Short mmCIF file of N, CA and C in Angstrom, two decimals:
data_model
loop_
_atom_site.label_atom_id
_atom_site.label_comp_id
_atom_site.label_asym_id
_atom_site.label_seq_id
_atom_site.Cartn_x
_atom_site.Cartn_y
_atom_site.Cartn_z
N UNK A 30 15.81 -7.91 -1.78
CA UNK A 30 16.35 -8.41 -3.02
C UNK A 30 16.50 -9.92 -3.01
N UNK A 31 16.82 -10.48 -1.84
CA UNK A 31 17.00 -11.92 -1.77
C UNK A 31 15.72 -12.63 -2.16
N UNK A 32 14.59 -12.04 -1.81
CA UNK A 32 13.31 -12.66 -2.16
C UNK A 32 13.13 -12.71 -3.67
N UNK A 33 13.43 -11.62 -4.38
CA UNK A 33 13.34 -11.61 -5.83
C UNK A 33 14.28 -12.65 -6.43
N UNK A 34 15.47 -12.76 -5.90
CA UNK A 34 16.43 -13.73 -6.41
C UNK A 34 15.93 -15.15 -6.22
N UNK A 35 15.32 -15.41 -5.09
CA UNK A 35 14.79 -16.74 -4.81
C UNK A 35 13.65 -17.09 -5.75
N UNK A 36 12.77 -16.14 -5.99
CA UNK A 36 11.64 -16.38 -6.89
C UNK A 36 12.11 -16.51 -8.33
N UNK A 37 13.11 -15.72 -8.72
CA UNK A 37 13.57 -15.71 -10.11
C UNK A 37 14.41 -16.94 -10.46
N UNK A 38 15.04 -17.56 -9.49
CA UNK A 38 15.97 -18.66 -9.76
C UNK A 38 15.35 -19.80 -10.58
N UNK A 39 14.18 -20.33 -10.22
CA UNK A 39 13.64 -21.43 -11.03
C UNK A 39 13.33 -21.01 -12.48
N UNK A 40 12.90 -19.78 -12.66
CA UNK A 40 12.62 -19.29 -14.02
C UNK A 40 13.91 -19.20 -14.83
N UNK A 41 14.97 -18.68 -14.21
CA UNK A 41 16.25 -18.55 -14.90
C UNK A 41 16.82 -19.93 -15.23
N UNK A 42 16.71 -20.87 -14.30
CA UNK A 42 17.24 -22.21 -14.54
C UNK A 42 16.46 -22.92 -15.65
N UNK A 43 15.14 -22.78 -15.66
CA UNK A 43 14.33 -23.39 -16.71
C UNK A 43 14.66 -22.78 -18.07
N UNK A 44 14.77 -21.49 -18.11
CA UNK A 44 15.10 -20.80 -19.36
C UNK A 44 16.50 -21.20 -19.83
N UNK A 45 17.42 -21.37 -18.90
CA UNK A 45 18.78 -21.77 -19.26
C UNK A 45 18.80 -23.19 -19.84
N UNK A 46 18.00 -24.10 -19.27
CA UNK A 46 17.92 -25.46 -19.82
C UNK A 46 17.42 -25.45 -21.25
N UNK A 47 16.42 -24.61 -21.51
CA UNK A 47 15.90 -24.48 -22.88
C UNK A 47 16.97 -23.90 -23.79
N UNK A 48 17.67 -22.88 -23.32
CA UNK A 48 18.70 -22.21 -24.12
C UNK A 48 19.86 -23.15 -24.44
N UNK A 49 20.23 -24.01 -23.50
CA UNK A 49 21.35 -24.94 -23.73
C UNK A 49 21.04 -25.91 -24.86
N UNK A 50 19.78 -26.23 -25.04
CA UNK A 50 19.41 -27.17 -26.11
C UNK A 50 19.36 -26.47 -27.47
N UNK A 51 19.49 -25.16 -27.48
CA UNK A 51 19.47 -24.40 -28.73
C UNK A 51 20.74 -23.57 -28.87
N UNK A 52 20.58 -22.35 -29.34
CA UNK A 52 21.70 -21.43 -29.53
C UNK A 52 21.85 -20.57 -28.27
N UNK A 53 22.81 -20.93 -27.43
CA UNK A 53 22.97 -20.26 -26.13
C UNK A 53 23.28 -18.78 -26.28
N UNK A 54 24.11 -18.42 -27.26
CA UNK A 54 24.46 -17.01 -27.45
C UNK A 54 23.24 -16.18 -27.85
N UNK A 55 22.42 -16.72 -28.76
CA UNK A 55 21.21 -16.01 -29.19
C UNK A 55 20.25 -15.85 -28.03
N UNK A 56 20.10 -16.91 -27.24
CA UNK A 56 19.21 -16.83 -26.08
C UNK A 56 19.74 -15.81 -25.07
N UNK A 57 21.04 -15.78 -24.88
CA UNK A 57 21.62 -14.84 -23.93
C UNK A 57 21.31 -13.40 -24.34
N UNK A 58 21.48 -13.11 -25.62
CA UNK A 58 21.16 -11.76 -26.11
C UNK A 58 19.68 -11.46 -25.93
N UNK A 59 18.84 -12.44 -26.22
CA UNK A 59 17.40 -12.26 -26.10
C UNK A 59 16.99 -12.02 -24.64
N UNK A 60 17.55 -12.80 -23.72
CA UNK A 60 17.21 -12.65 -22.30
C UNK A 60 17.68 -11.29 -21.79
N UNK A 61 18.85 -10.84 -22.23
CA UNK A 61 19.33 -9.52 -21.83
C UNK A 61 18.40 -8.43 -22.34
N UNK A 62 17.93 -8.58 -23.57
CA UNK A 62 17.01 -7.60 -24.13
C UNK A 62 15.68 -7.60 -23.38
N UNK A 63 15.16 -8.80 -23.06
CA UNK A 63 13.91 -8.89 -22.29
C UNK A 63 14.06 -8.21 -20.94
N UNK A 64 15.19 -8.46 -20.28
CA UNK A 64 15.42 -7.88 -18.96
C UNK A 64 15.47 -6.37 -19.04
N UNK A 65 16.15 -5.85 -20.07
CA UNK A 65 16.25 -4.39 -20.24
C UNK A 65 14.87 -3.77 -20.47
N UNK A 66 14.09 -4.36 -21.36
CA UNK A 66 12.76 -3.83 -21.68
C UNK A 66 11.86 -3.90 -20.44
N UNK A 67 11.89 -5.03 -19.74
CA UNK A 67 11.03 -5.20 -18.57
C UNK A 67 11.40 -4.26 -17.43
N UNK A 68 12.63 -3.81 -17.39
CA UNK A 68 13.08 -2.91 -16.31
C UNK A 68 12.61 -1.47 -16.51
N UNK A 69 12.11 -1.15 -17.70
CA UNK A 69 11.68 0.21 -17.97
C UNK A 69 10.44 0.55 -17.13
N UNK A 70 10.40 1.73 -16.54
CA UNK A 70 9.27 2.11 -15.68
C UNK A 70 7.91 2.04 -16.38
N UNK A 71 7.85 2.40 -17.65
CA UNK A 71 6.57 2.35 -18.37
C UNK A 71 6.07 0.92 -18.52
N UNK A 72 6.98 -0.01 -18.76
CA UNK A 72 6.60 -1.41 -18.89
C UNK A 72 6.14 -1.95 -17.54
N UNK A 73 6.84 -1.57 -16.48
CA UNK A 73 6.43 -1.99 -15.14
C UNK A 73 5.03 -1.46 -14.80
N UNK A 74 4.80 -0.19 -15.13
CA UNK A 74 3.49 0.41 -14.86
C UNK A 74 2.41 -0.30 -15.66
N UNK A 75 2.69 -0.60 -16.92
CA UNK A 75 1.71 -1.28 -17.77
C UNK A 75 1.38 -2.65 -17.22
N UNK A 76 2.40 -3.37 -16.75
CA UNK A 76 2.17 -4.73 -16.25
C UNK A 76 1.34 -4.75 -14.97
N UNK A 77 1.33 -3.65 -14.23
CA UNK A 77 0.56 -3.58 -12.98
C UNK A 77 -0.77 -2.86 -13.13
N UNK A 78 -1.08 -2.40 -14.33
CA UNK A 78 -2.32 -1.68 -14.57
C UNK A 78 -3.48 -2.67 -14.66
N UNK A 79 -4.46 -2.58 -13.74
CA UNK A 79 -5.57 -3.54 -13.76
C UNK A 79 -6.49 -3.39 -14.98
N UNK A 80 -6.41 -2.27 -15.68
CA UNK A 80 -7.26 -2.05 -16.85
C UNK A 80 -6.71 -2.72 -18.10
N UNK A 81 -5.47 -3.19 -18.03
CA UNK A 81 -4.82 -3.79 -19.18
C UNK A 81 -4.81 -5.31 -19.01
N UNK A 82 -5.27 -6.01 -20.05
CA UNK A 82 -5.35 -7.47 -19.98
C UNK A 82 -3.97 -8.09 -20.12
N UNK A 83 -3.86 -9.34 -19.70
CA UNK A 83 -2.60 -10.07 -19.83
C UNK A 83 -2.17 -10.15 -21.29
N UNK A 84 -3.13 -10.39 -22.17
CA UNK A 84 -2.83 -10.49 -23.59
C UNK A 84 -2.22 -9.19 -24.12
N UNK A 85 -2.76 -8.05 -23.68
CA UNK A 85 -2.24 -6.75 -24.10
C UNK A 85 -0.82 -6.52 -23.57
N UNK A 86 -0.58 -6.92 -22.34
CA UNK A 86 0.76 -6.77 -21.76
C UNK A 86 1.75 -7.63 -22.53
N UNK A 87 1.38 -8.89 -22.79
CA UNK A 87 2.27 -9.79 -23.54
C UNK A 87 2.55 -9.25 -24.93
N UNK A 88 1.52 -8.84 -25.64
CA UNK A 88 1.73 -8.36 -27.01
C UNK A 88 2.56 -7.07 -27.03
N UNK A 89 2.36 -6.20 -26.04
CA UNK A 89 3.15 -4.98 -25.96
C UNK A 89 4.62 -5.30 -25.68
N UNK A 90 4.86 -6.19 -24.74
CA UNK A 90 6.23 -6.59 -24.41
C UNK A 90 6.90 -7.22 -25.63
N UNK A 91 6.20 -8.09 -26.32
CA UNK A 91 6.75 -8.73 -27.52
C UNK A 91 7.03 -7.71 -28.61
N UNK A 92 6.17 -6.71 -28.73
CA UNK A 92 6.36 -5.68 -29.76
C UNK A 92 7.57 -4.80 -29.45
N UNK A 93 7.91 -4.65 -28.18
CA UNK A 93 9.06 -3.83 -27.80
C UNK A 93 10.40 -4.52 -28.03
N UNK A 94 10.36 -5.83 -28.21
CA UNK A 94 11.60 -6.59 -28.42
C UNK A 94 12.01 -6.53 -29.88
N UNK A 95 13.27 -6.28 -30.13
CA UNK A 95 13.78 -6.22 -31.51
C UNK A 95 14.19 -7.59 -32.01
N UNK A 96 14.58 -8.47 -31.11
CA UNK A 96 15.01 -9.81 -31.49
C UNK A 96 13.82 -10.63 -31.96
N UNK A 97 14.06 -11.57 -32.87
CA UNK A 97 12.97 -12.47 -33.27
C UNK A 97 12.55 -13.33 -32.09
N UNK A 98 11.26 -13.57 -31.97
CA UNK A 98 10.73 -14.30 -30.82
C UNK A 98 10.19 -15.64 -31.31
N UNK A 99 10.74 -16.73 -30.75
CA UNK A 99 10.23 -18.05 -31.11
C UNK A 99 9.09 -18.44 -30.16
N UNK A 100 8.49 -19.59 -30.40
CA UNK A 100 7.33 -20.02 -29.60
C UNK A 100 7.70 -20.23 -28.14
N UNK A 101 8.89 -20.76 -27.88
CA UNK A 101 9.31 -20.99 -26.49
C UNK A 101 9.41 -19.66 -25.73
N UNK A 102 9.99 -18.66 -26.38
CA UNK A 102 10.14 -17.35 -25.75
C UNK A 102 8.77 -16.70 -25.53
N UNK A 103 7.90 -16.83 -26.52
CA UNK A 103 6.54 -16.26 -26.39
C UNK A 103 5.80 -16.91 -25.23
N UNK A 104 5.91 -18.23 -25.13
CA UNK A 104 5.25 -18.95 -24.03
C UNK A 104 5.83 -18.52 -22.68
N UNK A 105 7.14 -18.30 -22.63
CA UNK A 105 7.78 -17.87 -21.39
C UNK A 105 7.24 -16.50 -20.97
N UNK A 106 7.17 -15.57 -21.92
CA UNK A 106 6.66 -14.24 -21.61
C UNK A 106 5.20 -14.31 -21.19
N UNK A 107 4.39 -15.09 -21.91
CA UNK A 107 2.97 -15.25 -21.56
C UNK A 107 2.83 -15.78 -20.13
N UNK A 108 3.65 -16.78 -19.79
CA UNK A 108 3.58 -17.37 -18.45
C UNK A 108 3.97 -16.34 -17.38
N UNK A 109 5.01 -15.54 -17.64
CA UNK A 109 5.40 -14.51 -16.68
C UNK A 109 4.29 -13.48 -16.50
N UNK A 110 3.66 -13.08 -17.59
CA UNK A 110 2.58 -12.09 -17.51
C UNK A 110 1.40 -12.66 -16.73
N UNK A 111 1.00 -13.90 -17.04
CA UNK A 111 -0.13 -14.53 -16.36
C UNK A 111 0.10 -14.64 -14.86
N UNK A 112 1.34 -14.87 -14.46
CA UNK A 112 1.67 -15.03 -13.04
C UNK A 112 2.14 -13.73 -12.40
N UNK A 113 1.99 -12.61 -13.12
CA UNK A 113 2.39 -11.29 -12.62
C UNK A 113 3.85 -11.28 -12.17
N UNK A 114 4.72 -11.78 -13.05
CA UNK A 114 6.14 -11.90 -12.74
C UNK A 114 7.04 -11.09 -13.67
N UNK A 115 6.49 -10.13 -14.41
CA UNK A 115 7.30 -9.33 -15.32
C UNK A 115 8.41 -8.59 -14.56
N UNK A 116 8.13 -8.18 -13.35
CA UNK A 116 9.13 -7.46 -12.55
C UNK A 116 10.36 -8.32 -12.26
N UNK A 117 10.24 -9.62 -12.41
CA UNK A 117 11.36 -10.53 -12.16
C UNK A 117 12.35 -10.59 -13.32
N UNK A 118 11.95 -10.13 -14.51
CA UNK A 118 12.80 -10.30 -15.68
C UNK A 118 14.23 -9.76 -15.53
N UNK A 119 14.44 -8.58 -14.93
CA UNK A 119 15.83 -8.15 -14.74
C UNK A 119 16.64 -9.14 -13.88
N UNK A 120 16.06 -9.65 -12.83
CA UNK A 120 16.75 -10.63 -11.98
C UNK A 120 16.92 -11.96 -12.71
N UNK A 121 15.93 -12.37 -13.47
CA UNK A 121 16.05 -13.59 -14.28
C UNK A 121 17.20 -13.44 -15.26
N UNK A 122 17.30 -12.26 -15.89
CA UNK A 122 18.39 -12.00 -16.82
C UNK A 122 19.75 -12.09 -16.16
N UNK A 123 19.87 -11.53 -14.96
CA UNK A 123 21.15 -11.57 -14.24
C UNK A 123 21.52 -13.00 -13.86
N UNK A 124 20.55 -13.77 -13.40
CA UNK A 124 20.83 -15.15 -13.02
C UNK A 124 21.11 -16.02 -14.25
N UNK A 125 20.42 -15.75 -15.35
CA UNK A 125 20.68 -16.46 -16.60
C UNK A 125 22.12 -16.22 -17.03
N UNK A 126 22.58 -14.97 -16.97
CA UNK A 126 23.96 -14.63 -17.35
C UNK A 126 24.95 -15.33 -16.43
N UNK A 127 24.65 -15.41 -15.14
CA UNK A 127 25.54 -16.10 -14.21
C UNK A 127 25.62 -17.60 -14.55
N UNK A 128 24.49 -18.20 -14.90
CA UNK A 128 24.49 -19.62 -15.29
C UNK A 128 25.29 -19.83 -16.58
N UNK A 129 25.12 -18.91 -17.52
CA UNK A 129 25.86 -18.99 -18.79
C UNK A 129 27.36 -18.87 -18.53
N UNK A 130 27.75 -17.92 -17.70
CA UNK A 130 29.16 -17.76 -17.37
C UNK A 130 29.72 -19.00 -16.69
N UNK A 131 28.97 -19.58 -15.77
CA UNK A 131 29.42 -20.79 -15.08
C UNK A 131 29.59 -21.94 -16.07
N UNK A 132 28.69 -22.06 -17.01
CA UNK A 132 28.76 -23.11 -18.03
C UNK A 132 30.01 -22.93 -18.90
N UNK A 133 30.34 -21.70 -19.21
CA UNK A 133 31.47 -21.40 -20.10
C UNK A 133 32.78 -21.21 -19.34
N UNK A 134 32.73 -21.24 -18.02
CA UNK A 134 33.94 -20.98 -17.23
C UNK A 134 34.40 -19.54 -17.38
N UNK A 135 33.46 -18.64 -17.48
CA UNK A 135 33.76 -17.22 -17.72
C UNK A 135 33.20 -16.37 -16.58
N UNK A 136 33.49 -15.08 -16.67
CA UNK A 136 32.96 -14.12 -15.70
C UNK A 136 32.80 -12.78 -16.39
N UNK A 137 31.93 -11.94 -15.88
CA UNK A 137 31.76 -10.59 -16.38
C UNK A 137 32.75 -9.68 -15.67
N UNK A 138 33.32 -8.76 -16.41
CA UNK A 138 34.22 -7.78 -15.83
C UNK A 138 33.73 -6.39 -16.23
N UNK A 139 33.61 -5.52 -15.24
CA UNK A 139 33.21 -4.13 -15.50
C UNK A 139 34.44 -3.27 -15.32
N UNK A 140 34.84 -2.62 -16.40
CA UNK A 140 36.01 -1.75 -16.39
C UNK A 140 35.51 -0.31 -16.45
N UNK A 141 35.86 0.47 -15.45
CA UNK A 141 35.50 1.89 -15.43
C UNK A 141 36.79 2.68 -15.54
N UNK A 142 36.84 3.57 -16.52
CA UNK A 142 38.03 4.35 -16.79
C UNK A 142 37.71 5.84 -16.71
N UNK A 143 38.72 6.62 -16.40
CA UNK A 143 38.54 8.07 -16.35
C UNK A 143 38.40 8.64 -17.76
N UNK A 144 38.96 7.93 -18.74
CA UNK A 144 38.94 8.38 -20.13
C UNK A 144 38.51 7.22 -21.02
N UNK A 145 37.97 7.51 -22.20
CA UNK A 145 37.57 6.42 -23.11
C UNK A 145 38.77 5.54 -23.47
N UNK A 146 38.52 4.23 -23.52
CA UNK A 146 39.56 3.27 -23.88
C UNK A 146 39.30 2.77 -25.30
N UNK A 147 40.38 2.60 -26.08
CA UNK A 147 40.20 2.02 -27.41
C UNK A 147 40.19 0.50 -27.28
N UNK A 148 39.87 -0.19 -28.38
CA UNK A 148 39.74 -1.64 -28.36
C UNK A 148 41.03 -2.33 -27.93
N UNK A 149 42.16 -1.82 -28.38
CA UNK A 149 43.45 -2.43 -28.02
C UNK A 149 43.70 -2.34 -26.51
N UNK A 150 43.36 -1.21 -25.92
CA UNK A 150 43.55 -1.05 -24.47
C UNK A 150 42.64 -1.99 -23.69
N UNK A 151 41.39 -2.11 -24.15
CA UNK A 151 40.45 -3.02 -23.48
C UNK A 151 40.95 -4.45 -23.58
N UNK A 152 41.39 -4.86 -24.78
CA UNK A 152 41.90 -6.22 -24.96
C UNK A 152 43.10 -6.49 -24.07
N UNK A 153 43.98 -5.49 -23.94
CA UNK A 153 45.17 -5.64 -23.10
C UNK A 153 44.77 -5.81 -21.63
N UNK A 154 43.83 -4.99 -21.16
CA UNK A 154 43.36 -5.13 -19.78
C UNK A 154 42.69 -6.48 -19.55
N UNK A 155 41.84 -6.89 -20.50
CA UNK A 155 41.13 -8.16 -20.37
C UNK A 155 42.13 -9.31 -20.33
N UNK A 156 43.12 -9.30 -21.22
CA UNK A 156 44.14 -10.36 -21.23
C UNK A 156 44.88 -10.42 -19.90
N UNK A 157 45.22 -9.26 -19.35
CA UNK A 157 45.92 -9.20 -18.07
C UNK A 157 45.07 -9.83 -16.97
N UNK A 158 43.79 -9.48 -16.92
CA UNK A 158 42.94 -9.99 -15.85
C UNK A 158 42.49 -11.43 -16.10
N UNK A 159 42.47 -11.88 -17.35
CA UNK A 159 42.17 -13.29 -17.61
C UNK A 159 43.28 -14.16 -17.03
N UNK A 160 44.53 -13.71 -17.13
CA UNK A 160 45.64 -14.45 -16.53
C UNK A 160 45.50 -14.47 -15.02
N UNK A 161 45.14 -13.32 -14.46
CA UNK A 161 45.02 -13.20 -12.99
C UNK A 161 43.92 -14.11 -12.45
N UNK A 162 42.77 -14.14 -13.13
CA UNK A 162 41.62 -14.90 -12.63
C UNK A 162 41.53 -16.31 -13.20
N UNK A 163 42.31 -16.59 -14.25
CA UNK A 163 42.33 -17.93 -14.82
C UNK A 163 41.04 -18.34 -15.50
N UNK A 164 40.34 -17.38 -16.07
CA UNK A 164 39.11 -17.69 -16.81
C UNK A 164 38.84 -16.60 -17.83
N UNK A 165 37.96 -16.92 -18.76
CA UNK A 165 37.59 -15.96 -19.80
C UNK A 165 36.75 -14.85 -19.17
N UNK A 166 36.99 -13.61 -19.59
CA UNK A 166 36.25 -12.48 -19.06
C UNK A 166 35.46 -11.79 -20.17
N UNK A 167 34.24 -11.42 -19.85
CA UNK A 167 33.37 -10.69 -20.77
C UNK A 167 33.33 -9.23 -20.31
N UNK A 168 34.02 -8.33 -21.02
CA UNK A 168 34.14 -6.96 -20.52
C UNK A 168 32.96 -6.06 -20.88
N UNK A 169 32.70 -5.14 -19.99
CA UNK A 169 31.83 -3.99 -20.29
C UNK A 169 32.61 -2.78 -19.77
N UNK A 170 32.64 -1.73 -20.58
CA UNK A 170 33.47 -0.57 -20.28
C UNK A 170 32.60 0.66 -20.06
N UNK A 171 32.89 1.38 -18.99
CA UNK A 171 32.22 2.65 -18.68
C UNK A 171 33.29 3.73 -18.54
N UNK A 172 32.86 4.96 -18.74
CA UNK A 172 33.75 6.11 -18.54
C UNK A 172 33.17 6.94 -17.40
N UNK A 173 34.02 7.26 -16.42
CA UNK A 173 33.62 8.07 -15.28
C UNK A 173 34.74 9.07 -15.01
N UNK A 174 34.53 10.30 -15.42
CA UNK A 174 35.53 11.35 -15.25
C UNK A 174 35.88 11.62 -13.80
N UNK A 175 35.00 11.24 -12.87
CA UNK A 175 35.27 11.47 -11.45
C UNK A 175 36.45 10.64 -10.94
N UNK A 176 36.87 9.64 -11.70
CA UNK A 176 38.03 8.84 -11.29
C UNK A 176 39.32 9.63 -11.41
N UNK A 177 39.29 10.69 -12.18
CA UNK A 177 40.42 11.59 -12.44
C UNK A 177 41.45 10.93 -13.36
N UNK A 178 41.86 9.73 -13.07
CA UNK A 178 42.81 8.98 -13.88
C UNK A 178 42.80 7.53 -13.44
N UNK A 179 43.33 6.63 -14.25
CA UNK A 179 43.39 5.22 -13.89
C UNK A 179 42.10 4.48 -14.21
N UNK A 180 42.02 3.24 -13.70
CA UNK A 180 40.85 2.41 -13.95
C UNK A 180 40.38 1.74 -12.67
N UNK A 181 39.13 1.33 -12.71
CA UNK A 181 38.53 0.55 -11.63
C UNK A 181 37.97 -0.71 -12.30
N UNK A 182 38.37 -1.88 -11.83
CA UNK A 182 37.97 -3.15 -12.44
C UNK A 182 37.21 -3.97 -11.40
N UNK A 183 36.03 -4.46 -11.79
CA UNK A 183 35.21 -5.27 -10.89
C UNK A 183 34.93 -6.61 -11.58
N UNK A 184 35.36 -7.70 -10.93
CA UNK A 184 35.08 -9.05 -11.40
C UNK A 184 34.41 -9.77 -10.24
N UNK A 185 33.12 -10.03 -10.41
CA UNK A 185 32.38 -10.66 -9.32
C UNK A 185 32.38 -9.75 -8.11
N UNK A 186 32.90 -10.25 -7.00
CA UNK A 186 32.95 -9.44 -5.78
C UNK A 186 34.35 -8.88 -5.51
N UNK A 187 35.25 -9.02 -6.47
CA UNK A 187 36.59 -8.47 -6.33
C UNK A 187 36.70 -7.14 -7.06
N UNK A 188 37.29 -6.15 -6.39
CA UNK A 188 37.45 -4.81 -6.97
C UNK A 188 38.92 -4.44 -6.92
N UNK A 189 39.44 -4.02 -8.06
CA UNK A 189 40.80 -3.48 -8.14
C UNK A 189 40.67 -2.04 -8.60
N UNK A 190 40.94 -1.13 -7.69
CA UNK A 190 40.76 0.29 -7.98
C UNK A 190 42.12 0.98 -8.00
N UNK A 191 42.59 1.29 -9.19
CA UNK A 191 43.87 1.98 -9.34
C UNK A 191 43.66 3.42 -9.79
N UNK A 192 42.49 3.93 -9.52
CA UNK A 192 42.16 5.30 -9.95
C UNK A 192 42.83 6.32 -9.04
N UNK A 193 42.99 7.50 -9.56
CA UNK A 193 43.56 8.60 -8.79
C UNK A 193 42.62 8.94 -7.62
N UNK A 194 41.32 8.90 -7.88
CA UNK A 194 40.36 9.19 -6.81
C UNK A 194 40.55 8.24 -5.64
N UNK A 195 40.73 6.94 -5.90
CA UNK A 195 40.93 5.96 -4.83
C UNK A 195 42.21 6.25 -4.06
N UNK A 196 43.25 6.60 -4.78
CA UNK A 196 44.52 6.90 -4.11
C UNK A 196 44.40 8.16 -3.23
N UNK A 197 43.66 9.16 -3.73
CA UNK A 197 43.43 10.36 -2.93
C UNK A 197 42.61 10.04 -1.68
N UNK A 198 41.62 9.16 -1.81
CA UNK A 198 40.82 8.77 -0.65
C UNK A 198 41.68 8.03 0.37
N UNK A 199 42.58 7.17 -0.12
CA UNK A 199 43.48 6.45 0.79
C UNK A 199 44.38 7.43 1.54
N UNK A 200 44.88 8.44 0.82
CA UNK A 200 45.73 9.46 1.46
C UNK A 200 44.94 10.24 2.49
N UNK A 201 43.69 10.58 2.17
CA UNK A 201 42.84 11.32 3.10
C UNK A 201 42.62 10.52 4.38
N UNK A 202 42.34 9.25 4.25
CA UNK A 202 42.13 8.39 5.42
C UNK A 202 43.40 8.31 6.25
N UNK A 203 44.55 8.15 5.57
CA UNK A 203 45.82 8.06 6.30
C UNK A 203 46.15 9.35 7.02
N UNK A 204 45.85 10.49 6.42
CA UNK A 204 46.17 11.76 7.05
C UNK A 204 45.22 12.13 8.19
N UNK A 205 44.00 11.68 8.12
CA UNK A 205 43.02 12.02 9.17
C UNK A 205 42.97 10.98 10.28
N UNK A 206 43.67 9.88 10.14
CA UNK A 206 43.64 8.83 11.16
C UNK A 206 44.54 9.15 12.33
#
């Protein structure tokens, strides 16, 4: 994975420089969409098919995108296809998001709950953790019934797991030690 990250870094940085000169939020959404589409197995297979021309791969990828595509984005996709770098798009998207977060002084937070959370609960959790981390947090929420109860919060490399499952695992370790 480190190799993909190393190769993707210059592409993400170049794309970020272009995005900063325009609408950063729109570019962020577009890059996320490109990364999602490029990660699909059918798109990966198409990009590696020797019977399919670069032009066909580019036009197919562009057709799969719902966002409007400007000339800069089209040129970026064409360049990735020509250099056989479509597989890098998910990593480029992740690095682009990290650059955007660093620029905004923000971070992504993944909240996993045993039960669905309403907007007020998510806002309350985000506000609590924004105070703790001292920066703006961009939440994404998942539901995982295996947690039994409570939440698991991941910000960068920090994990706060207050789920019932985690507490049961801690008890199991303590009892078997």
